[in-house]
Amino acid sequence: MNPDLGSQPETSEENSPSDPQGLVEQLHYYKCLLNDLLSLSMSLSSTNDLRAFFESALATTRKMTASDAGSIYLIDRSAPVHTVCFEVAQNDSQPDRSLVNFAVPLNQDSIVGYVAMTGEALNLSDAHNLPDDALYQHHKTFDYDIEYRTRSVLAVPMFDSQKSTIGVFQLINRKVKDISITVENVQEITLPYSALDEKLLKAIACQVSLYIERSQLLGQVFPV
């Protein structure tokens, strides 16, 4: 969607009237964002397939944010030990490696668990270089298991209408080039997620949450 993958135009306040090309690029960028958001909104009423909607929402969001990978998780409170479960996962660099049907404990030890427990978003420039006082950690075994390298991470909570956290929407590795990520090139081709990326993901997470609640009303079965 973005002419320069991973880049975002400056805001209108920062664009000079003497830079018409910059204004054109900005208008094109936001037009593409709007079209993708409208398409996602319309799909709320066009499908009753929960997994298909998750896959579509994740793919669209990754396109909008130039993300190499991402996952949608739901909290499962049906067992004595509550967990956060992968529902869908996508990774352009490792498309054949999947973490679907994998779960992590619902606690603050992991990035996803922390977001699910606290209801706070995390926007990390480097998951392998976290603040010393961070309560959470990036479980590097995930990277080792699929021969991958996680760097930039954006994870936001999903809430139901009662303001309870029901899941987490996570994006990984915002890219500046449309090539596969390796340990050797990850520093060069990835960027931190922007404030706009975070706003977009929070807005989309709200739509996904609405879809989940609608699916519950229709009797679709998944963890709650």
JSON list of C-alpha atoms in Angstrom, two decimals:
[
{"chain": "A", "resi": 1, "resn": "MET", "atom": "CA", "xyz": [0.00, 0.00, 0.00]},
{"chain": "A", "resi": 2, "resn": "ASN", "atom": "CA", "xyz": [2.81, 2.44, 0.87]},
{"chain": "A", "resi": 3, "resn": "PRO", "atom": "CA", "xyz": [4.95, 3.65, -2.04]},
{"chain": "A", "resi": 4, "resn": "ASP", "atom": "CA", "xyz": [8.00, 3.46, 0.22]},
{"chain": "A", "resi": 5, "resn": "LEU", "atom": "CA", "xyz": [7.47, 0.47, 2.44]},
{"chain": "A", "resi": 6, "resn": "GLY", "atom": "CA", "xyz": [7.71, 1.36, 6.11]},
{"chain": "A", "resi": 7, "resn": "SER", "atom": "CA", "xyz": [7.73, 5.13, 5.54]},
{"chain": "A", "resi": 8, "resn": "GLN", "atom": "CA", "xyz": [4.91, 7.48, 6.46]},
{"chain": "A", "resi": 9, "resn": "PRO", "atom": "CA", "xyz": [4.32, 11.01, 5.18]},
{"chain": "A", "resi": 10, "resn": "GLU", "atom": "CA", "xyz": [4.76, 14.02, 7.40]},
{"chain": "A", "resi": 11, "resn": "THR", "atom": "CA", "xyz": [1.62, 15.56, 8.89]},
{"chain": "A", "resi": 12, "resn": "SER", "atom": "CA", "xyz": [-0.07, 18.40, 7.06]},
{"chain": "A", "resi": 13, "resn": "GLU", "atom": "CA", "xyz": [1.15, 20.88, 9.66]},
{"chain": "A", "resi": 14, "resn": "GLU", "atom": "CA", "xyz": [4.73, 19.94, 8.84]},
{"chain": "A", "resi": 15, "resn": "ASN", "atom": "CA", "xyz": [4.36, 19.94, 5.05]},
{"chain": "A", "resi": 16, "resn": "SER", "atom": "CA", "xyz": [5.35, 23.13, 3.31]},
{"chain": "A", "resi": 17, "resn": "PRO", "atom": "CA", "xyz": [3.02, 24.64, 0.67]},
{"chain": "A", "resi": 18, "resn": "SER", "atom": "CA", "xyz": [6.10, 24.71, -1.56]},
{"chain": "A", "resi": 19, "resn": "ASP", "atom": "CA", "xyz": [6.30, 20.90, -1.44]},
{"chain": "A", "resi": 20, "resn": "PRO", "atom": "CA", "xyz": [3.36, 19.81, -3.61]},
{"chain": "A", "resi": 21, "resn": "GLN", "atom": "CA", "xyz": [4.89, 16.37, -4.18]},
{"chain": "A", "resi": 22, "resn": "GLY", "atom": "CA", "xyz": [4.94, 15.73, -0.45]},
{"chain": "A", "resi": 23, "resn": "LEU", "atom": "CA", "xyz": [1.30, 16.77, -0.17]},
{"chain": "A", "resi": 24, "resn": "VAL", "atom": "CA", "xyz": [0.33, 14.45, -3.03]},
{"chain": "A", "resi": 25, "resn": "GLU", "atom": "CA", "xyz": [2.14, 11.54, -1.37]},
{"chain": "A", "resi": 26, "resn": "GLN", "atom": "CA", "xyz": [0.44, 12.31, 1.94]},
{"chain": "A", "resi": 27, "resn": "LEU", "atom": "CA", "xyz": [-3.01, 12.40, 0.34]},
{"chain": "A", "resi": 28, "resn": "HIS", "atom": "CA", "xyz": [-2.36, 9.11, -1.44]},
{"chain": "A", "resi": 29, "resn": "TYR", "atom": "CA", "xyz": [-1.15, 7.50, 1.77]},
{"chain": "A", "resi": 30, "resn": "TYR", "atom": "CA", "xyz": [-4.21, 8.51, 3.78]},
{"chain": "A", "resi": 31, "resn": "LYS", "atom": "CA", "xyz": [-6.55, 7.58, 0.93]},
{"chain": "A", "resi": 32, "resn": "CYS", "atom": "CA", "xyz": [-5.09, 4.06, 0.98]},
{"chain": "A", "resi": 33, "resn": "LEU", "atom": "CA", "xyz": [-5.46, 3.89, 4.76]},
{"chain": "A", "resi": 34, "resn": "LEU", "atom": "CA", "xyz": [-9.09, 4.99, 4.53]},
{"chain": "A", "resi": 35, "resn": "ASN", "atom": "CA", "xyz": [-9.89, 2.45, 1.82]},
{"chain": "A", "resi": 36, "resn": "ASP", "atom": "CA", "xyz": [-8.39, -0.38, 3.86]},
{"chain": "A", "resi": 37, "resn": "LEU", "atom": "CA", "xyz": [-10.24, 0.69, 7.01]},
{"chain": "A", "resi": 38, "resn": "LEU", "atom": "CA", "xyz": [-13.53, 0.89, 5.11]},
{"chain": "A", "resi": 39, "resn": "SER", "atom": "CA", "xyz": [-12.98, -2.56, 3.59]},
{"chain": "A", "resi": 40, "resn": "LEU", "atom": "CA", "xyz": [-12.27, -4.01, 7.01]},
{"chain": "A", "resi": 41, "resn": "SER", "atom": "CA", "xyz": [-15.36, -2.34, 8.47]},
{"chain": "A", "resi": 42, "resn": "MET", "atom": "CA", "xyz": [-17.58, -3.73, 5.71]},
{"chain": "A", "resi": 43, "resn": "SER", "atom": "CA", "xyz": [-16.21, -7.24, 6.27]},
{"chain": "A", "resi": 44, "resn": "LEU", "atom": "CA", "xyz": [-17.69, -7.11, 9.77]},
{"chain": "A", "resi": 45, "resn": "SER", "atom": "CA", "xyz": [-21.08, -7.82, 8.25]},
{"chain": "A", "resi": 46, "resn": "SER", "atom": "CA", "xyz": [-20.04, -9.84, 5.22]},
{"chain": "A", "resi": 47, "resn": "THR", "atom": "CA", "xyz": [-18.67, -12.99, 6.86]},
{"chain": "A", "resi": 48, "resn": "ASN", "atom": "CA", "xyz": [-19.63, -15.30, 9.70]},
{"chain": "A", "resi": 49, "resn": "ASP", "atom": "CA", "xyz": [-16.34, -17.18, 9.61]},
{"chain": "A", "resi": 50, "resn": "LEU", "atom": "CA", "xyz": [-14.38, -16.11, 12.68]},
{"chain": "A", "resi": 51, "resn": "ARG", "atom": "CA", "xyz": [-11.01, -17.42, 11.56]},
{"chain": "A", "resi": 52, "resn": "ALA", "atom": "CA", "xyz": [-11.41, -15.97, 8.04]},
{"chain": "A", "resi": 53, "resn": "PHE", "atom": "CA", "xyz": [-12.16, -12.58, 9.55]},
{"chain": "A", "resi": 54, "resn": "PHE", "atom": "CA", "xyz": [-9.11, -12.80, 11.82]},
{"chain": "A", "resi": 55, "resn": "GLU", "atom": "CA", "xyz": [-6.89, -13.71, 8.87]},
{"chain": "A", "resi": 56, "resn": "SER", "atom": "CA", "xyz": [-8.28, -10.83, 6.81]},
{"chain": "A", "resi": 57, "resn": "ALA", "atom": "CA", "xyz": [-8.00, -8.31, 9.65]},
{"chain": "A", "resi": 58, "resn": "LEU", "atom": "CA", "xyz": [-4.41, -9.34, 10.38]},
{"chain": "A", "resi": 59, "resn": "ALA", "atom": "CA", "xyz": [-3.36, -9.28, 6.71]},
{"chain": "A", "resi": 60, "resn": "THR", "atom": "CA", "xyz": [-4.95, -5.86, 6.17]},
{"chain": "A", "resi": 61, "resn": "THR", "atom": "CA", "xyz": [-3.37, -4.41, 9.29]},
{"chain": "A", "resi": 62, "resn": "ARG", "atom": "CA", "xyz": [0.06, -5.75, 8.39]},
{"chain": "A", "resi": 63, "resn": "LYS", "atom": "CA", "xyz": [-0.30, -4.18, 4.95]},
{"chain": "A", "resi": 64, "resn": "MET", "atom": "CA", "xyz": [-1.26, -0.82, 6.43]},
{"chain": "A", "resi": 65, "resn": "THR", "atom": "CA", "xyz": [1.69, -0.80, 8.82]},
{"chain": "A", "resi": 66, "resn": "ALA", "atom": "CA", "xyz": [4.27, -2.57, 6.60]},
{"chain": "A", "resi": 67, "resn": "SER", "atom": "CA", "xyz": [4.59, -5.32, 9.21]},
{"chain": "A", "resi": 68, "resn": "ASP", "atom": "CA", "xyz": [6.48, -8.50, 8.42]},
{"chain": "A", "resi": 69, "resn": "ALA", "atom": "CA", "xyz": [4.53, -10.57, 10.96]},
{"chain": "A", "resi": 70, "resn": "GLY", "atom": "CA", "xyz": [1.68, -10.45, 13.42]},
{"chain": "A", "resi": 71, "resn": "SER", "atom": "CA", "xyz": [-0.72, -12.47, 15.55]},
{"chain": "A", "resi": 72, "resn": "ILE", "atom": "CA", "xyz": [-4.15, -12.28, 17.12]},
{"chain": "A", "resi": 73, "resn": "TYR", "atom": "CA", "xyz": [-4.58, -13.89, 20.53]},
{"chain": "A", "resi": 74, "resn": "LEU", "atom": "CA", "xyz": [-7.62, -14.68, 22.64]},
{"chain": "A", "resi": 75, "resn": "ILE", "atom": "CA", "xyz": [-7.68, -15.21, 26.38]},
{"chain": "A", "resi": 76, "resn": "ASP", "atom": "CA", "xyz": [-8.87, -18.66, 27.45]},
{"chain": "A", "resi": 77, "resn": "ARG", "atom": "CA", "xyz": [-10.30, -18.69, 30.98]},
{"chain": "A", "resi": 78, "resn": "SER", "atom": "CA", "xyz": [-12.00, -22.08, 30.63]},
{"chain": "A", "resi": 79, "resn": "ALA", "atom": "CA", "xyz": [-9.23, -24.00, 32.43]},
{"chain": "A", "resi": 80, "resn": "PRO", "atom": "CA", "xyz": [-7.91, -23.48, 35.97]},
{"chain": "A", "resi": 81, "resn": "VAL", "atom": "CA", "xyz": [-4.74, -21.95, 34.52]},
{"chain": "A", "resi": 82, "resn": "HIS", "atom": "CA", "xyz": [-5.75, -19.10, 32.23]},
{"chain": "A", "resi": 83, "resn": "THR", "atom": "CA", "xyz": [-3.80, -18.70, 28.98]},
{"chain": "A", "resi": 84, "resn": "VAL", "atom": "CA", "xyz": [-3.39, -16.39, 26.00]},
{"chain": "A", "resi": 85, "resn": "CYS", "atom": "CA", "xyz": [-3.79, -18.45, 22.84]},
{"chain": "A", "resi": 86, "resn": "PHE", "atom": "CA", "xyz": [-2.66, -17.83, 19.26]},
{"chain": "A", "resi": 87, "resn": "GLU", "atom": "CA", "xyz": [-5.72, -17.78, 17.01]},
{"chain": "A", "resi": 88, "resn": "VAL", "atom": "CA", "xyz": [-4.03, -16.66, 13.79]},
{"chain": "A", "resi": 89, "resn": "ALA", "atom": "CA", "xyz": [-0.40, -15.87, 13.01]},
{"chain": "A", "resi": 90, "resn": "GLN", "atom": "CA", "xyz": [1.23, -14.60, 9.82]},
{"chain": "A", "resi": 91, "resn": "ASN", "atom": "CA", "xyz": [4.90, -14.17, 8.97]},
{"chain": "A", "resi": 92, "resn": "ASP", "atom": "CA", "xyz": [6.09, -13.16, 5.51]},
{"chain": "A", "resi": 93, "resn": "SER", "atom": "CA", "xyz": [9.69, -14.14, 6.24]},
{"chain": "A", "resi": 94, "resn": "GLN", "atom": "CA", "xyz": [8.74, -17.58, 7.61]},
{"chain": "A", "resi": 95, "resn": "PRO", "atom": "CA", "xyz": [5.36, -18.34, 5.99]},
{"chain": "A", "resi": 96, "resn": "ASP", "atom": "CA", "xyz": [5.58, -22.09, 6.63]},
{"chain": "A", "resi": 97, "resn": "ARG", "atom": "CA", "xyz": [6.34, -21.79, 10.34]},
{"chain": "A", "resi": 98, "resn": "SER", "atom": "CA", "xyz": [3.21, -21.42, 12.45]},
{"chain": "A", "resi": 99, "resn": "LEU", "atom": "CA", "xyz": [2.57, -20.83, 16.15]},
{"chain": "A", "resi": 100, "resn": "VAL", "atom": "CA", "xyz": [-1.19, -21.31, 15.89]},
{"chain": "A", "resi": 101, "resn": "ASN", "atom": "CA", "xyz": [-2.59, -23.54, 18.66]},
{"chain": "A", "resi": 102, "resn": "PHE", "atom": "CA", "xyz": [0.25, -22.40, 20.92]},
{"chain": "A", "resi": 103, "resn": "ALA", "atom": "CA", "xyz": [-0.50, -20.66, 24.23]},
{"chain": "A", "resi": 104, "resn": "VAL", "atom": "CA", "xyz": [1.35, -18.66, 26.87]},
{"chain": "A", "resi": 105, "resn": "PRO", "atom": "CA", "xyz": [0.31, -18.24, 30.52]},
{"chain": "A", "resi": 106, "resn": "LEU", "atom": "CA", "xyz": [-1.89, -15.27, 31.36]},
{"chain": "A", "resi": 107, "resn": "ASN", "atom": "CA", "xyz": [0.68, -13.42, 33.43]},
{"chain": "A", "resi": 108, "resn": "GLN", "atom": "CA", "xyz": [3.01, -10.44, 33.04]},
{"chain": "A", "resi": 109, "resn": "ASP", "atom": "CA", "xyz": [6.08, -12.49, 32.17]},
{"chain": "A", "resi": 110, "resn": "SER", "atom": "CA", "xyz": [5.66, -12.25, 28.37]},
{"chain": "A", "resi": 111, "resn": "ILE", "atom": "CA", "xyz": [4.92, -9.24, 26.17]},
{"chain": "A", "resi": 112, "resn": "VAL", "atom": "CA", "xyz": [1.53, -10.57, 25.15]},
{"chain": "A", "resi": 113, "resn": "GLY", "atom": "CA", "xyz": [0.72, -11.72, 28.67]},
{"chain": "A", "resi": 114, "resn": "TYR", "atom": "CA", "xyz": [1.61, -8.30, 30.07]},
{"chain": "A", "resi": 115, "resn": "VAL", "atom": "CA", "xyz": [-0.69, -6.53, 27.60]},
{"chain": "A", "resi": 116, "resn": "ALA", "atom": "CA", "xyz": [-3.50, -8.99, 28.34]},
{"chain": "A", "resi": 117, "resn": "MET", "atom": "CA", "xyz": [-3.08, -8.65, 32.11]},
{"chain": "A", "resi": 118, "resn": "THR", "atom": "CA", "xyz": [-2.67, -4.88, 32.34]},
{"chain": "A", "resi": 119, "resn": "GLY", "atom": "CA", "xyz": [-4.76, -3.71, 29.39]},
{"chain": "A", "resi": 120, "resn": "GLU", "atom": "CA", "xyz": [-1.85, -1.47, 28.38]},
{"chain": "A", "resi": 121, "resn": "ALA", "atom": "CA", "xyz": [-0.38, -1.23, 24.90]},
{"chain": "A", "resi": 122, "resn": "LEU", "atom": "CA", "xyz": [3.34, -1.84, 24.33]},
{"chain": "A", "resi": 123, "resn": "ASN", "atom": "CA", "xyz": [5.32, -0.20, 21.53]},
{"chain": "A", "resi": 124, "resn": "LEU", "atom": "CA", "xyz": [8.85, -1.61, 21.60]},
{"chain": "A", "resi": 125, "resn": "SER", "atom": "CA", "xyz": [11.65, -0.57, 19.27]},
{"chain": "A", "resi": 126, "resn": "ASP", "atom": "CA", "xyz": [13.70, -3.71, 20.04]},
{"chain": "A", "resi": 127, "resn": "ALA", "atom": "CA", "xyz": [12.26, -6.73, 21.83]},
{"chain": "A", "resi": 128, "resn": "HIS", "atom": "CA", "xyz": [15.79, -8.00, 22.49]},
{"chain": "A", "resi": 129, "resn": "ASN", "atom": "CA", "xyz": [16.81, -4.77, 24.24]},
{"chain": "A", "resi": 130, "resn": "LEU", "atom": "CA", "xyz": [14.12, -4.00, 26.80]},
{"chain": "A", "resi": 131, "resn": "PRO", "atom": "CA", "xyz": [14.33, -1.50, 29.68]},
{"chain": "A", "resi": 132, "resn": "ASP", "atom": "CA", "xyz": [16.00, -2.87, 32.81]},
{"chain": "A", "resi": 133, "resn": "ASP", "atom": "CA", "xyz": [12.84, -2.31, 34.85]},
{"chain": "A", "resi": 134, "resn": "ALA", "atom": "CA", "xyz": [10.51, -4.06, 32.38]},
{"chain": "A", "resi": 135, "resn": "LEU", "atom": "CA", "xyz": [8.29, -6.66, 34.06]},
{"chain": "A", "resi": 136, "resn": "TYR", "atom": "CA", "xyz": [7.90, -8.55, 30.80]},
{"chain": "A", "resi": 137, "resn": "GLN", "atom": "CA", "xyz": [10.37, -10.23, 28.48]},
{"chain": "A", "resi": 138, "resn": "HIS", "atom": "CA", "xyz": [10.55, -11.42, 24.92]},
{"chain": "A", "resi": 139, "resn": "HIS", "atom": "CA", "xyz": [10.74, -15.21, 24.94]},
{"chain": "A", "resi": 140, "resn": "LYS", "atom": "CA", "xyz": [13.59, -15.75, 22.52]},
{"chain": "A", "resi": 141, "resn": "THR", "atom": "CA", "xyz": [12.67, -19.41, 22.10]},
{"chain": "A", "resi": 142, "resn": "PHE", "atom": "CA", "xyz": [9.92, -18.21, 19.75]},
{"chain": "A", "resi": 143, "resn": "ASP", "atom": "CA", "xyz": [12.56, -16.76, 17.44]},
{"chain": "A", "resi": 144, "resn": "TYR", "atom": "CA", "xyz": [14.81, -19.78, 17.75]},
{"chain": "A", "resi": 145, "resn": "ASP", "atom": "CA", "xyz": [12.00, -22.23, 17.05]},
{"chain": "A", "resi": 146, "resn": "ILE", "atom": "CA", "xyz": [11.10, -20.61, 13.73]},
{"chain": "A", "resi": 147, "resn": "GLU", "atom": "CA", "xyz": [14.57, -19.28, 12.86]},
{"chain": "A", "resi": 148, "resn": "TYR", "atom": "CA", "xyz": [13.44, -15.66, 13.08]},
{"chain": "A", "resi": 149, "resn": "ARG", "atom": "CA", "xyz": [14.47, -12.35, 14.64]},
{"chain": "A", "resi": 150, "resn": "THR", "atom": "CA", "xyz": [11.90, -10.17, 16.37]},
{"chain": "A", "resi": 151, "resn": "ARG", "atom": "CA", "xyz": [12.82, -6.52, 16.71]},
{"chain": "A", "resi": 152, "resn": "SER", "atom": "CA", "xyz": [10.06, -3.88, 16.66]},
{"chain": "A", "resi": 153, "resn": "VAL", "atom": "CA", "xyz": [6.82, -4.95, 18.38]},
{"chain": "A", "resi": 154, "resn": "LEU", "atom": "CA", "xyz": [3.44, -3.27, 18.75]},
{"chain": "A", "resi": 155, "resn": "ALA", "atom": "CA", "xyz": [0.87, -5.04, 20.91]},
{"chain": "A", "resi": 156, "resn": "VAL", "atom": "CA", "xyz": [-2.51, -3.66, 21.98]},
{"chain": "A", "resi": 157, "resn": "PRO", "atom": "CA", "xyz": [-5.28, -5.17, 24.10]},
{"chain": "A", "resi": 158, "resn": "MET", "atom": "CA", "xyz": [-8.73, -6.04, 22.81]},
{"chain": "A", "resi": 159, "resn": "PHE", "atom": "CA", "xyz": [-11.66, -5.23, 25.11]},
{"chain": "A", "resi": 160, "resn": "ASP", "atom": "CA", "xyz": [-15.26, -6.38, 25.20]},
{"chain": "A", "resi": 161, "resn": "SER", "atom": "CA", "xyz": [-18.20, -4.06, 25.87]},
{"chain": "A", "resi": 162, "resn": "GLN", "atom": "CA", "xyz": [-17.69, -4.54, 29.62]},
{"chain": "A", "resi": 163, "resn": "LYS", "atom": "CA", "xyz": [-14.09, -3.24, 29.31]},
{"chain": "A", "resi": 164, "resn": "SER", "atom": "CA", "xyz": [-12.65, -6.67, 30.10]},
{"chain": "A", "resi": 165, "resn": "THR", "atom": "CA", "xyz": [-9.59, -7.74, 28.14]},
{"chain": "A", "resi": 166, "resn": "ILE", "atom": "CA", "xyz": [-10.46, -10.60, 25.77]},
{"chain": "A", "resi": 167, "resn": "GLY", "atom": "CA", "xyz": [-7.32, -10.75, 23.65]},
{"chain": "A", "resi": 168, "resn": "VAL", "atom": "CA", "xyz": [-4.26, -9.09, 22.16]},
{"chain": "A", "resi": 169, "resn": "PHE", "atom": "CA", "xyz": [-3.47, -7.87, 18.65]},
{"chain": "A", "resi": 170, "resn": "GLN", "atom": "CA", "xyz": [0.28, -7.88, 17.97]},
{"chain": "A", "resi": 171, "resn": "LEU", "atom": "CA", "xyz": [2.40, -6.68, 15.05]},
{"chain": "A", "resi": 172, "resn": "ILE", "atom": "CA", "xyz": [6.08, -7.49, 14.55]},
{"chain": "A", "resi": 173, "resn": "ASN", "atom": "CA", "xyz": [8.88, -5.88, 12.55]},
{"chain": "A", "resi": 174, "resn": "ARG", "atom": "CA", "xyz": [7.80, -2.79, 10.65]},
{"chain": "A", "resi": 175, "resn": "LYS", "atom": "CA", "xyz": [9.84, -2.97, 7.44]},
{"chain": "A", "resi": 176, "resn": "VAL", "atom": "CA", "xyz": [11.37, -0.41, 5.10]},
{"chain": "A", "resi": 177, "resn": "LYS", "atom": "CA", "xyz": [12.06, -3.00, 2.39]},
{"chain": "A", "resi": 178, "resn": "ASP", "atom": "CA", "xyz": [9.83, -5.80, 1.17]},
{"chain": "A", "resi": 179, "resn": "ILE", "atom": "CA", "xyz": [12.35, -8.57, 1.71]},
{"chain": "A", "resi": 180, "resn": "SER", "atom": "CA", "xyz": [12.61, -11.47, 4.15]},
{"chain": "A", "resi": 181, "resn": "ILE", "atom": "CA", "xyz": [14.00, -10.66, 7.56]},
{"chain": "A", "resi": 182, "resn": "THR", "atom": "CA", "xyz": [17.09, -12.46, 8.80]},
{"chain": "A", "resi": 183, "resn": "VAL", "atom": "CA", "xyz": [19.30, -12.10, 11.85]},
{"chain": "A", "resi": 184, "resn": "GLU", "atom": "CA", "xyz": [21.83, -10.34, 9.62]},
{"chain": "A", "resi": 185, "resn": "ASN", "atom": "CA", "xyz": [19.54, -7.69, 8.07]},
{"chain": "A", "resi": 186, "resn": "VAL", "atom": "CA", "xyz": [16.93, -7.06, 10.78]},
{"chain": "A", "resi": 187, "resn": "GLN", "atom": "CA", "xyz": [18.67, -3.94, 12.11]},
{"chain": "A", "resi": 188, "resn": "GLU", "atom": "CA", "xyz": [18.87, -2.44, 8.64]},
{"chain": "A", "resi": 189, "resn": "ILE", "atom": "CA", "xyz": [15.35, -3.04, 7.34]},
{"chain": "A", "resi": 190, "resn": "THR", "atom": "CA", "xyz": [13.15, -2.61, 10.41]},
{"chain": "A", "resi": 191, "resn": "LEU", "atom": "CA", "xyz": [11.88, 0.52, 12.15]},
{"chain": "A", "resi": 192, "resn": "PRO", "atom": "CA", "xyz": [9.98, 1.21, 15.37]},
{"chain": "A", "resi": 193, "resn": "TYR", "atom": "CA", "xyz": [6.23, 1.56, 15.06]},
{"chain": "A", "resi": 194, "resn": "SER", "atom": "CA", "xyz": [4.97, 5.14, 14.89]},
{"chain": "A", "resi": 195, "resn": "ALA", "atom": "CA", "xyz": [2.29, 6.87, 16.92]},
{"chain": "A", "resi": 196, "resn": "LEU", "atom": "CA", "xyz": [0.03, 6.62, 13.87]},
{"chain": "A", "resi": 197, "resn": "ASP", "atom": "CA", "xyz": [0.61, 2.87, 13.68]},
{"chain": "A", "resi": 198, "resn": "GLU", "atom": "CA", "xyz": [-0.44, 2.58, 17.31]},
{"chain": "A", "resi": 199, "resn": "LYS", "atom": "CA", "xyz": [-3.63, 4.59, 16.75]},
{"chain": "A", "resi": 200, "resn": "LEU", "atom": "CA", "xyz": [-4.48, 2.47, 13.70]},
{"chain": "A", "resi": 201, "resn": "LEU", "atom": "CA", "xyz": [-3.95, -0.79, 15.54]},
{"chain": "A", "resi": 202, "resn": "LYS", "atom": "CA", "xyz": [-6.06, 0.33, 18.50]},
{"chain": "A", "resi": 203, "resn": "ALA", "atom": "CA", "xyz": [-8.88, 1.31, 16.14]},
{"chain": "A", "resi": 204, "resn": "ILE", "atom": "CA", "xyz": [-8.72, -2.00, 14.30]},
{"chain": "A", "resi": 205, "resn": "ALA", "atom": "CA", "xyz": [-8.53, -3.93, 17.58]},
{"chain": "A", "resi": 206, "resn": "CYS", "atom": "CA", "xyz": [-11.84, -2.30, 18.53]},
{"chain": "A", "resi": 207, "resn": "GLN", "atom": "CA", "xyz": [-13.42, -3.57, 15.31]},
{"chain": "A", "resi": 208, "resn": "VAL", "atom": "CA", "xyz": [-12.08, -7.07, 15.90]},
{"chain": "A", "resi": 209, "resn": "SER", "atom": "CA", "xyz": [-13.48, -6.99, 19.43]},
{"chain": "A", "resi": 210, "resn": "LEU", "atom": "CA", "xyz": [-16.91, -6.05, 18.08]},
{"chain": "A", "resi": 211, "resn": "TYR", "atom": "CA", "xyz": [-16.74, -8.97, 15.69]},
{"chain": "A", "resi": 212, "resn": "ILE", "atom": "CA", "xyz": [-15.80, -11.35, 18.51]},
{"chain": "A", "resi": 213, "resn": "GLU", "atom": "CA", "xyz": [-18.77, -10.24, 20.61]},
{"chain": "A", "resi": 214, "resn": "ARG", "atom": "CA", "xyz": [-21.10, -10.57, 17.64]},
{"chain": "A", "resi": 215, "resn": "SER", "atom": "CA", "xyz": [-19.77, -14.08, 17.06]},
{"chain": "A", "resi": 216, "resn": "GLN", "atom": "CA", "xyz": [-20.47, -14.94, 20.68]},
{"chain": "A", "resi": 217, "resn": "LEU", "atom": "CA", "xyz": [-24.06, -13.80, 20.26]},
{"chain": "A", "resi": 218, "resn": "LEU", "atom": "CA", "xyz": [-24.36, -15.98, 17.15]},
{"chain": "A", "resi": 219, "resn": "GLY", "atom": "CA", "xyz": [-23.09, -18.98, 19.07]},
{"chain": "A", "resi": 220, "resn": "GLN", "atom": "CA", "xyz": [-19.66, -19.43, 17.53]},
{"chain": "A", "resi": 221, "resn": "VAL", "atom": "CA", "xyz": [-17.33, -21.35, 19.83]},
{"chain": "A", "resi": 222, "resn": "PHE", "atom": "CA", "xyz": [-13.96, -19.98, 20.93]},
{"chain": "A", "resi": 223, "resn": "PRO", "atom": "CA", "xyz": [-12.27, -19.23, 24.28]},
{"chain": "A", "resi": 224, "resn": "VAL", "atom": "CA", "xyz": [-13.77, -16.54, 26.51]}
]
